[in-house]
């Protein structure tokens, strides 16, 4: 996560100091749905990324998946702001402020896998998108895409491949994958 109170000191683009190799997700129309499901989280003076996550019941429960190192308590979940569509509205245009809603319930959190599941309380924007998932371990060299808010900046997209069978991070180590980005980066 990134401390937002120091952003003004670090950069000149609205106070956000981020790398220069980021790609605009709106320039890749295949990924507009997933872009509509990626959200910037603002909480306790910090920023993280999250995704509106689909359920197996396909019932549009407003679950947002993020990291445990970002949000791990109900008090932080209560005050968390969810900033949808903080990105460019058209390819390489000026950034839109997006739509912000506040408040969620901590549904589940687990330090060992660095995972937190929140349920957003307010009504979601009408064009929000539920991002799919699978518990199948992808094969090495499987194409991979990530949409995120690097350092709290507007959305960026990265493309790469899975480069290892497992990654020794967390417990158990076999539940993690390592990626090599070949277009765009993550921060």
JSON list of C-alpha atoms in Angstrom, two decimals:
[
{"chain": "A", "resi": 1, "resn": "UNK", "atom": "CA", "xyz": [0.00, 0.00, 0.00]},
{"chain": "A", "resi": 2, "resn": "UNK", "atom": "CA", "xyz": [1.04, 3.62, -0.37]},
{"chain": "A", "resi": 3, "resn": "UNK", "atom": "CA", "xyz": [0.66, 6.39, 2.20]},
{"chain": "A", "resi": 4, "resn": "UNK", "atom": "CA", "xyz": [-1.52, 9.08, 0.56]},
{"chain": "A", "resi": 5, "resn": "UNK", "atom": "CA", "xyz": [-0.55, 11.88, 2.95]},
{"chain": "A", "resi": 6, "resn": "UNK", "atom": "CA", "xyz": [2.96, 11.99, 1.41]},
{"chain": "A", "resi": 7, "resn": "UNK", "atom": "CA", "xyz": [1.87, 11.87, -2.25]},
{"chain": "A", "resi": 8, "resn": "UNK", "atom": "CA", "xyz": [1.85, 15.66, -2.57]},
{"chain": "A", "resi": 9, "resn": "UNK", "atom": "CA", "xyz": [5.58, 15.65, -1.76]},
{"chain": "A", "resi": 10, "resn": "UNK", "atom": "CA", "xyz": [6.48, 12.84, -4.14]},
{"chain": "A", "resi": 11, "resn": "UNK", "atom": "CA", "xyz": [5.07, 13.64, -7.57]},
{"chain": "A", "resi": 12, "resn": "UNK", "atom": "CA", "xyz": [3.76, 16.30, -9.88]},
{"chain": "A", "resi": 13, "resn": "UNK", "atom": "CA", "xyz": [0.87, 14.38, -11.55]},
{"chain": "A", "resi": 14, "resn": "UNK", "atom": "CA", "xyz": [-1.83, 15.25, -9.02]},
{"chain": "A", "resi": 15, "resn": "UNK", "atom": "CA", "xyz": [0.67, 14.30, -6.34]},
{"chain": "A", "resi": 16, "resn": "UNK", "atom": "CA", "xyz": [1.14, 10.73, -7.61]},
{"chain": "A", "resi": 17, "resn": "UNK", "atom": "CA", "xyz": [4.73, 9.62, -8.20]},
{"chain": "A", "resi": 18, "resn": "UNK", "atom": "CA", "xyz": [4.58, 6.42, -10.26]},
{"chain": "A", "resi": 19, "resn": "UNK", "atom": "CA", "xyz": [6.66, 4.77, -12.97]},
{"chain": "A", "resi": 20, "resn": "UNK", "atom": "CA", "xyz": [6.49, 5.78, -16.62]},
{"chain": "A", "resi": 21, "resn": "UNK", "atom": "CA", "xyz": [5.94, 2.33, -18.18]},
{"chain": "A", "resi": 22, "resn": "UNK", "atom": "CA", "xyz": [2.25, 2.01, -17.37]},
{"chain": "A", "resi": 23, "resn": "UNK", "atom": "CA", "xyz": [-0.34, 1.18, -20.03]},
{"chain": "A", "resi": 24, "resn": "UNK", "atom": "CA", "xyz": [-3.81, 2.70, -20.21]},
{"chain": "A", "resi": 25, "resn": "UNK", "atom": "CA", "xyz": [-6.38, -0.16, -19.90]},
{"chain": "A", "resi": 26, "resn": "UNK", "atom": "CA", "xyz": [-9.01, 1.74, -21.92]},
{"chain": "A", "resi": 27, "resn": "UNK", "atom": "CA", "xyz": [-6.66, 1.47, -24.94]},
{"chain": "A", "resi": 28, "resn": "UNK", "atom": "CA", "xyz": [-7.24, -2.33, -24.81]},
{"chain": "A", "resi": 29, "resn": "UNK", "atom": "CA", "xyz": [-11.01, -2.76, -25.45]},
{"chain": "A", "resi": 30, "resn": "UNK", "atom": "CA", "xyz": [-10.90, -6.51, -24.74]},
{"chain": "A", "resi": 31, "resn": "UNK", "atom": "CA", "xyz": [-10.29, -5.65, -21.07]},
{"chain": "A", "resi": 32, "resn": "UNK", "atom": "CA", "xyz": [-12.94, -2.94, -20.51]},
{"chain": "A", "resi": 33, "resn": "UNK", "atom": "CA", "xyz": [-15.13, -5.29, -18.44]},
{"chain": "A", "resi": 34, "resn": "UNK", "atom": "CA", "xyz": [-12.29, -6.17, -16.07]},
{"chain": "A", "resi": 35, "resn": "UNK", "atom": "CA", "xyz": [-11.33, -2.49, -15.92]},
{"chain": "A", "resi": 36, "resn": "UNK", "atom": "CA", "xyz": [-14.90, -1.76, -14.74]},
{"chain": "A", "resi": 37, "resn": "UNK", "atom": "CA", "xyz": [-14.37, -4.28, -11.93]},
{"chain": "A", "resi": 38, "resn": "UNK", "atom": "CA", "xyz": [-11.02, -2.91, -10.72]},
{"chain": "A", "resi": 39, "resn": "UNK", "atom": "CA", "xyz": [-11.33, -0.41, -7.89]},
{"chain": "A", "resi": 40, "resn": "UNK", "atom": "CA", "xyz": [-8.98, 1.91, -6.00]},
{"chain": "A", "resi": 41, "resn": "UNK", "atom": "CA", "xyz": [-9.33, 1.54, -2.21]},
{"chain": "A", "resi": 42, "resn": "UNK", "atom": "CA", "xyz": [-8.70, 4.57, 0.01]},
{"chain": "A", "resi": 43, "resn": "UNK", "atom": "CA", "xyz": [-8.44, 3.86, 3.75]},
{"chain": "A", "resi": 44, "resn": "UNK", "atom": "CA", "xyz": [-6.62, 5.11, 6.85]},
{"chain": "A", "resi": 45, "resn": "UNK", "atom": "CA", "xyz": [-4.31, 7.35, 4.83]},
{"chain": "A", "resi": 46, "resn": "UNK", "atom": "CA", "xyz": [-3.35, 4.56, 2.41]},
{"chain": "A", "resi": 47, "resn": "UNK", "atom": "CA", "xyz": [-4.22, 3.25, -1.06]},
{"chain": "A", "resi": 48, "resn": "UNK", "atom": "CA", "xyz": [-4.58, -0.24, -2.55]},
{"chain": "A", "resi": 49, "resn": "UNK", "atom": "CA", "xyz": [-6.19, -1.97, -5.52]},
{"chain": "A", "resi": 50, "resn": "UNK", "atom": "CA", "xyz": [-9.09, -4.41, -5.40]},
{"chain": "A", "resi": 51, "resn": "UNK", "atom": "CA", "xyz": [-11.45, -6.28, -7.72]},
{"chain": "A", "resi": 52, "resn": "UNK", "atom": "CA", "xyz": [-15.20, -6.72, -7.63]},
{"chain": "A", "resi": 53, "resn": "UNK", "atom": "CA", "xyz": [-15.22, -10.52, -7.52]},
{"chain": "A", "resi": 54, "resn": "UNK", "atom": "CA", "xyz": [-17.90, -12.82, -8.96]},
{"chain": "A", "resi": 55, "resn": "UNK", "atom": "CA", "xyz": [-19.37, -15.66, -6.92]},
{"chain": "A", "resi": 56, "resn": "UNK", "atom": "CA", "xyz": [-20.06, -19.22, -8.05]},
{"chain": "A", "resi": 57, "resn": "UNK", "atom": "CA", "xyz": [-23.78, -18.45, -7.52]},
{"chain": "A", "resi": 58, "resn": "UNK", "atom": "CA", "xyz": [-23.51, -15.61, -10.09]},
{"chain": "A", "resi": 59, "resn": "UNK", "atom": "CA", "xyz": [-25.68, -13.48, -7.77]},
{"chain": "A", "resi": 60, "resn": "UNK", "atom": "CA", "xyz": [-23.81, -10.16, -7.99]},
{"chain": "A", "resi": 61, "resn": "UNK", "atom": "CA", "xyz": [-22.96, -10.08, -4.28]},
{"chain": "A", "resi": 62, "resn": "UNK", "atom": "CA", "xyz": [-20.75, -6.96, -3.98]},
{"chain": "A", "resi": 63, "resn": "UNK", "atom": "CA", "xyz": [-17.55, -8.71, -2.83]},
{"chain": "A", "resi": 64, "resn": "UNK", "atom": "CA", "xyz": [-14.27, -6.87, -3.33]},
{"chain": "A", "resi": 65, "resn": "UNK", "atom": "CA", "xyz": [-11.03, -8.86, -3.08]},
{"chain": "A", "resi": 66, "resn": "UNK", "atom": "CA", "xyz": [-7.91, -7.05, -1.87]},
{"chain": "A", "resi": 67, "resn": "UNK", "atom": "CA", "xyz": [-4.82, -7.83, 0.19]},
{"chain": "A", "resi": 68, "resn": "UNK", "atom": "CA", "xyz": [-4.67, -8.57, 3.92]},
{"chain": "A", "resi": 69, "resn": "UNK", "atom": "CA", "xyz": [-1.71, -6.18, 4.20]},
{"chain": "A", "resi": 70, "resn": "UNK", "atom": "CA", "xyz": [-4.14, -3.46, 3.02]},
{"chain": "A", "resi": 71, "resn": "UNK", "atom": "CA", "xyz": [-7.27, -4.17, 5.06]},
{"chain": "A", "resi": 72, "resn": "UNK", "atom": "CA", "xyz": [-7.51, -6.69, 7.89]},
{"chain": "A", "resi": 73, "resn": "UNK", "atom": "CA", "xyz": [-9.95, -5.17, 10.41]},
{"chain": "A", "resi": 74, "resn": "UNK", "atom": "CA", "xyz": [-13.64, -4.25, 10.45]},
{"chain": "A", "resi": 75, "resn": "UNK", "atom": "CA", "xyz": [-12.89, -0.67, 11.55]},
{"chain": "A", "resi": 76, "resn": "UNK", "atom": "CA", "xyz": [-10.81, -0.07, 8.39]},
{"chain": "A", "resi": 77, "resn": "UNK", "atom": "CA", "xyz": [-13.42, -1.83, 6.23]},
{"chain": "A", "resi": 78, "resn": "UNK", "atom": "CA", "xyz": [-16.12, 0.49, 7.65]},
{"chain": "A", "resi": 79, "resn": "UNK", "atom": "CA", "xyz": [-14.37, 3.63, 6.47]},
{"chain": "A", "resi": 80, "resn": "UNK", "atom": "CA", "xyz": [-12.88, 2.28, 3.22]},
{"chain": "A", "resi": 81, "resn": "UNK", "atom": "CA", "xyz": [-13.70, 4.33, 0.12]},
{"chain": "A", "resi": 82, "resn": "UNK", "atom": "CA", "xyz": [-14.14, 2.41, -3.15]},
{"chain": "A", "resi": 83, "resn": "UNK", "atom": "CA", "xyz": [-13.15, 4.56, -6.14]},
{"chain": "A", "resi": 84, "resn": "UNK", "atom": "CA", "xyz": [-14.52, 2.92, -9.32]},
{"chain": "A", "resi": 85, "resn": "UNK", "atom": "CA", "xyz": [-13.49, 4.08, -12.83]},
{"chain": "A", "resi": 86, "resn": "UNK", "atom": "CA", "xyz": [-10.50, 6.16, -11.66]},
{"chain": "A", "resi": 87, "resn": "UNK", "atom": "CA", "xyz": [-8.91, 6.06, -15.12]},
{"chain": "A", "resi": 88, "resn": "UNK", "atom": "CA", "xyz": [-9.10, 7.69, -18.51]},
{"chain": "A", "resi": 89, "resn": "UNK", "atom": "CA", "xyz": [-12.59, 7.60, -20.10]},
{"chain": "A", "resi": 90, "resn": "UNK", "atom": "CA", "xyz": [-11.05, 7.16, -23.58]},
{"chain": "A", "resi": 91, "resn": "UNK", "atom": "CA", "xyz": [-7.61, 5.98, -24.71]},
{"chain": "A", "resi": 92, "resn": "UNK", "atom": "CA", "xyz": [-4.86, 8.27, -23.37]},
{"chain": "A", "resi": 93, "resn": "UNK", "atom": "CA", "xyz": [-7.31, 11.05, -22.38]},
{"chain": "A", "resi": 94, "resn": "UNK", "atom": "CA", "xyz": [-7.32, 13.07, -19.18]},
{"chain": "A", "resi": 95, "resn": "UNK", "atom": "CA", "xyz": [-8.10, 11.08, -16.03]},
{"chain": "A", "resi": 96, "resn": "UNK", "atom": "CA", "xyz": [-11.66, 10.95, -14.70]},
{"chain": "A", "resi": 97, "resn": "UNK", "atom": "CA", "xyz": [-12.23, 11.18, -10.94]},
{"chain": "A", "resi": 98, "resn": "UNK", "atom": "CA", "xyz": [-14.50, 8.13, -11.15]},
{"chain": "A", "resi": 99, "resn": "UNK", "atom": "CA", "xyz": [-17.29, 7.20, -8.73]},
{"chain": "A", "resi": 100, "resn": "UNK", "atom": "CA", "xyz": [-16.62, 6.83, -5.01]},
{"chain": "A", "resi": 101, "resn": "UNK", "atom": "CA", "xyz": [-18.74, 4.99, -2.44]},
{"chain": "A", "resi": 102, "resn": "UNK", "atom": "CA", "xyz": [-17.87, 4.35, 1.21]},
{"chain": "A", "resi": 103, "resn": "UNK", "atom": "CA", "xyz": [-18.29, 1.46, 3.63]},
{"chain": "A", "resi": 104, "resn": "UNK", "atom": "CA", "xyz": [-18.00, -2.31, 3.68]},
{"chain": "A", "resi": 105, "resn": "UNK", "atom": "CA", "xyz": [-18.10, -5.35, 5.91]},
{"chain": "A", "resi": 106, "resn": "UNK", "atom": "CA", "xyz": [-15.02, -7.50, 6.48]},
{"chain": "A", "resi": 107, "resn": "UNK", "atom": "CA", "xyz": [-16.19, -10.89, 5.25]},
{"chain": "A", "resi": 108, "resn": "UNK", "atom": "CA", "xyz": [-12.91, -12.79, 5.49]},
{"chain": "A", "resi": 109, "resn": "UNK", "atom": "CA", "xyz": [-9.21, -12.07, 5.87]},
{"chain": "A", "resi": 110, "resn": "UNK", "atom": "CA", "xyz": [-6.19, -14.37, 5.99]},
{"chain": "A", "resi": 111, "resn": "UNK", "atom": "CA", "xyz": [-2.65, -13.20, 6.66]},
{"chain": "A", "resi": 112, "resn": "UNK", "atom": "CA", "xyz": [-0.86, -16.32, 5.34]},
{"chain": "A", "resi": 113, "resn": "UNK", "atom": "CA", "xyz": [-2.30, -15.86, 1.84]},
{"chain": "A", "resi": 114, "resn": "UNK", "atom": "CA", "xyz": [-2.37, -12.03, 2.08]},
{"chain": "A", "resi": 115, "resn": "UNK", "atom": "CA", "xyz": [-6.04, -12.00, 1.11]},
{"chain": "A", "resi": 116, "resn": "UNK", "atom": "CA", "xyz": [-9.09, -10.03, 2.29]},
{"chain": "A", "resi": 117, "resn": "UNK", "atom": "CA", "xyz": [-12.68, -10.24, 1.09]},
{"chain": "A", "resi": 118, "resn": "UNK", "atom": "CA", "xyz": [-14.94, -7.24, 1.71]},
{"chain": "A", "resi": 119, "resn": "UNK", "atom": "CA", "xyz": [-18.65, -6.84, 1.03]},
{"chain": "A", "resi": 120, "resn": "UNK", "atom": "CA", "xyz": [-19.45, -3.30, -0.12]},
{"chain": "A", "resi": 121, "resn": "UNK", "atom": "CA", "xyz": [-22.52, -1.85, 1.64]},
{"chain": "A", "resi": 122, "resn": "UNK", "atom": "CA", "xyz": [-23.66, 1.01, -0.63]},
{"chain": "A", "resi": 123, "resn": "UNK", "atom": "CA", "xyz": [-25.20, 0.46, -4.05]},
{"chain": "A", "resi": 124, "resn": "UNK", "atom": "CA", "xyz": [-22.55, -0.11, -6.71]},
{"chain": "A", "resi": 125, "resn": "UNK", "atom": "CA", "xyz": [-22.26, 1.96, -9.89]},
{"chain": "A", "resi": 126, "resn": "UNK", "atom": "CA", "xyz": [-24.52, 0.53, -12.61]},
{"chain": "A", "resi": 127, "resn": "UNK", "atom": "CA", "xyz": [-21.63, -0.25, -14.99]},
{"chain": "A", "resi": 128, "resn": "UNK", "atom": "CA", "xyz": [-19.55, -2.14, -12.39]},
{"chain": "A", "resi": 129, "resn": "UNK", "atom": "CA", "xyz": [-18.30, -5.54, -13.56]},
{"chain": "A", "resi": 130, "resn": "UNK", "atom": "CA", "xyz": [-17.77, -8.71, -11.54]},
{"chain": "A", "resi": 131, "resn": "UNK", "atom": "CA", "xyz": [-14.35, -10.17, -12.35]},
{"chain": "A", "resi": 132, "resn": "UNK", "atom": "CA", "xyz": [-14.22, -13.95, -12.77]},
{"chain": "A", "resi": 133, "resn": "UNK", "atom": "CA", "xyz": [-11.77, -16.32, -11.13]},
{"chain": "A", "resi": 134, "resn": "UNK", "atom": "CA", "xyz": [-10.73, -19.96, -11.06]},
{"chain": "A", "resi": 135, "resn": "UNK", "atom": "CA", "xyz": [-9.03, -22.25, -8.59]},
{"chain": "A", "resi": 136, "resn": "UNK", "atom": "CA", "xyz": [-7.28, -24.12, -11.41]},
{"chain": "A", "resi": 137, "resn": "UNK", "atom": "CA", "xyz": [-3.51, -23.66, -11.36]},
{"chain": "A", "resi": 138, "resn": "UNK", "atom": "CA", "xyz": [-2.57, -22.25, -14.79]},
{"chain": "A", "resi": 139, "resn": "UNK", "atom": "CA", "xyz": [0.18, -23.95, -16.78]},
{"chain": "A", "resi": 140, "resn": "UNK", "atom": "CA", "xyz": [3.59, -22.32, -17.13]},
{"chain": "A", "resi": 141, "resn": "UNK", "atom": "CA", "xyz": [3.59, -19.73, -19.98]},
{"chain": "A", "resi": 142, "resn": "UNK", "atom": "CA", "xyz": [-0.16, -19.10, -19.63]},
{"chain": "A", "resi": 143, "resn": "UNK", "atom": "CA", "xyz": [-0.94, -15.54, -20.73]},
{"chain": "A", "resi": 144, "resn": "UNK", "atom": "CA", "xyz": [-1.71, -13.30, -17.74]},
{"chain": "A", "resi": 145, "resn": "UNK", "atom": "CA", "xyz": [-3.17, -9.81, -17.41]},
{"chain": "A", "resi": 146, "resn": "UNK", "atom": "CA", "xyz": [-3.29, -7.52, -14.39]},
{"chain": "A", "resi": 147, "resn": "UNK", "atom": "CA", "xyz": [-5.29, -4.31, -13.94]},
{"chain": "A", "resi": 148, "resn": "UNK", "atom": "CA", "xyz": [-4.40, -2.26, -10.89]},
{"chain": "A", "resi": 149, "resn": "UNK", "atom": "CA", "xyz": [-3.85, 1.22, -9.45]},
{"chain": "A", "resi": 150, "resn": "UNK", "atom": "CA", "xyz": [-0.05, 1.51, -9.17]},
{"chain": "A", "resi": 151, "resn": "UNK", "atom": "CA", "xyz": [0.77, 3.54, -6.10]},
{"chain": "A", "resi": 152, "resn": "UNK", "atom": "CA", "xyz": [-2.85, 4.74, -6.05]},
{"chain": "A", "resi": 153, "resn": "UNK", "atom": "CA", "xyz": [-2.52, 6.26, -9.54]},
{"chain": "A", "resi": 154, "resn": "UNK", "atom": "CA", "xyz": [-5.16, 5.90, -12.27]},
{"chain": "A", "resi": 155, "resn": "UNK", "atom": "CA", "xyz": [-5.70, 2.35, -13.56]},
{"chain": "A", "resi": 156, "resn": "UNK", "atom": "CA", "xyz": [-2.93, 0.61, -15.45]},
{"chain": "A", "resi": 157, "resn": "UNK", "atom": "CA", "xyz": [-2.82, -2.73, -17.26]},
{"chain": "A", "resi": 158, "resn": "UNK", "atom": "CA", "xyz": [0.02, -5.23, -17.57]},
{"chain": "A", "resi": 159, "resn": "UNK", "atom": "CA", "xyz": [0.44, -8.28, -19.81]},
{"chain": "A", "resi": 160, "resn": "UNK", "atom": "CA", "xyz": [2.73, -11.24, -19.21]},
{"chain": "A", "resi": 161, "resn": "UNK", "atom": "CA", "xyz": [2.99, -14.98, -18.65]},
{"chain": "A", "resi": 162, "resn": "UNK", "atom": "CA", "xyz": [3.16, -17.36, -15.72]},
{"chain": "A", "resi": 163, "resn": "UNK", "atom": "CA", "xyz": [6.85, -18.21, -15.39]},
{"chain": "A", "resi": 164, "resn": "UNK", "atom": "CA", "xyz": [7.06, -20.82, -12.64]},
{"chain": "A", "resi": 165, "resn": "UNK", "atom": "CA", "xyz": [5.05, -23.76, -11.31]},
{"chain": "A", "resi": 166, "resn": "UNK", "atom": "CA", "xyz": [4.88, -22.18, -7.85]},
{"chain": "A", "resi": 167, "resn": "UNK", "atom": "CA", "xyz": [6.31, -19.26, -5.94]},
{"chain": "A", "resi": 168, "resn": "UNK", "atom": "CA", "xyz": [7.61, -19.53, -2.35]},
{"chain": "A", "resi": 169, "resn": "UNK", "atom": "CA", "xyz": [5.50, -16.75, -0.86]},
{"chain": "A", "resi": 170, "resn": "UNK", "atom": "CA", "xyz": [2.99, -17.39, 1.88]},
{"chain": "A", "resi": 171, "resn": "UNK", "atom": "CA", "xyz": [1.66, -20.69, 3.13]},
{"chain": "A", "resi": 172, "resn": "UNK", "atom": "CA", "xyz": [1.41, -23.06, 1.40]},
{"chain": "A", "resi": 173, "resn": "UNK", "atom": "CA", "xyz": [4.00, -21.96, -1.16]},
{"chain": "A", "resi": 174, "resn": "UNK", "atom": "CA", "xyz": [2.35, -23.98, -3.95]},
{"chain": "A", "resi": 175, "resn": "UNK", "atom": "CA", "xyz": [-0.72, -21.69, -3.92]},
{"chain": "A", "resi": 176, "resn": "UNK", "atom": "CA", "xyz": [1.21, -18.77, -5.43]},
{"chain": "A", "resi": 177, "resn": "UNK", "atom": "CA", "xyz": [2.25, -18.05, -9.01]},
{"chain": "A", "resi": 178, "resn": "UNK", "atom": "CA", "xyz": [5.08, -15.94, -10.36]},
{"chain": "A", "resi": 179, "resn": "UNK", "atom": "CA", "xyz": [4.56, -13.80, -13.48]},
{"chain": "A", "resi": 180, "resn": "UNK", "atom": "CA", "xyz": [6.90, -12.15, -15.97]},
{"chain": "A", "resi": 181, "resn": "UNK", "atom": "CA", "xyz": [5.48, -8.97, -17.46]},
{"chain": "A", "resi": 182, "resn": "UNK", "atom": "CA", "xyz": [6.30, -8.37, -21.13]},
{"chain": "A", "resi": 183, "resn": "UNK", "atom": "CA", "xyz": [4.16, -5.25, -21.65]},
{"chain": "A", "resi": 184, "resn": "UNK", "atom": "CA", "xyz": [3.50, -2.88, -18.75]},
{"chain": "A", "resi": 185, "resn": "UNK", "atom": "CA", "xyz": [4.60, -3.34, -15.14]},
{"chain": "A", "resi": 186, "resn": "UNK", "atom": "CA", "xyz": [3.19, -3.57, -11.60]},
{"chain": "A", "resi": 187, "resn": "UNK", "atom": "CA", "xyz": [4.14, -1.43, -8.63]}
]
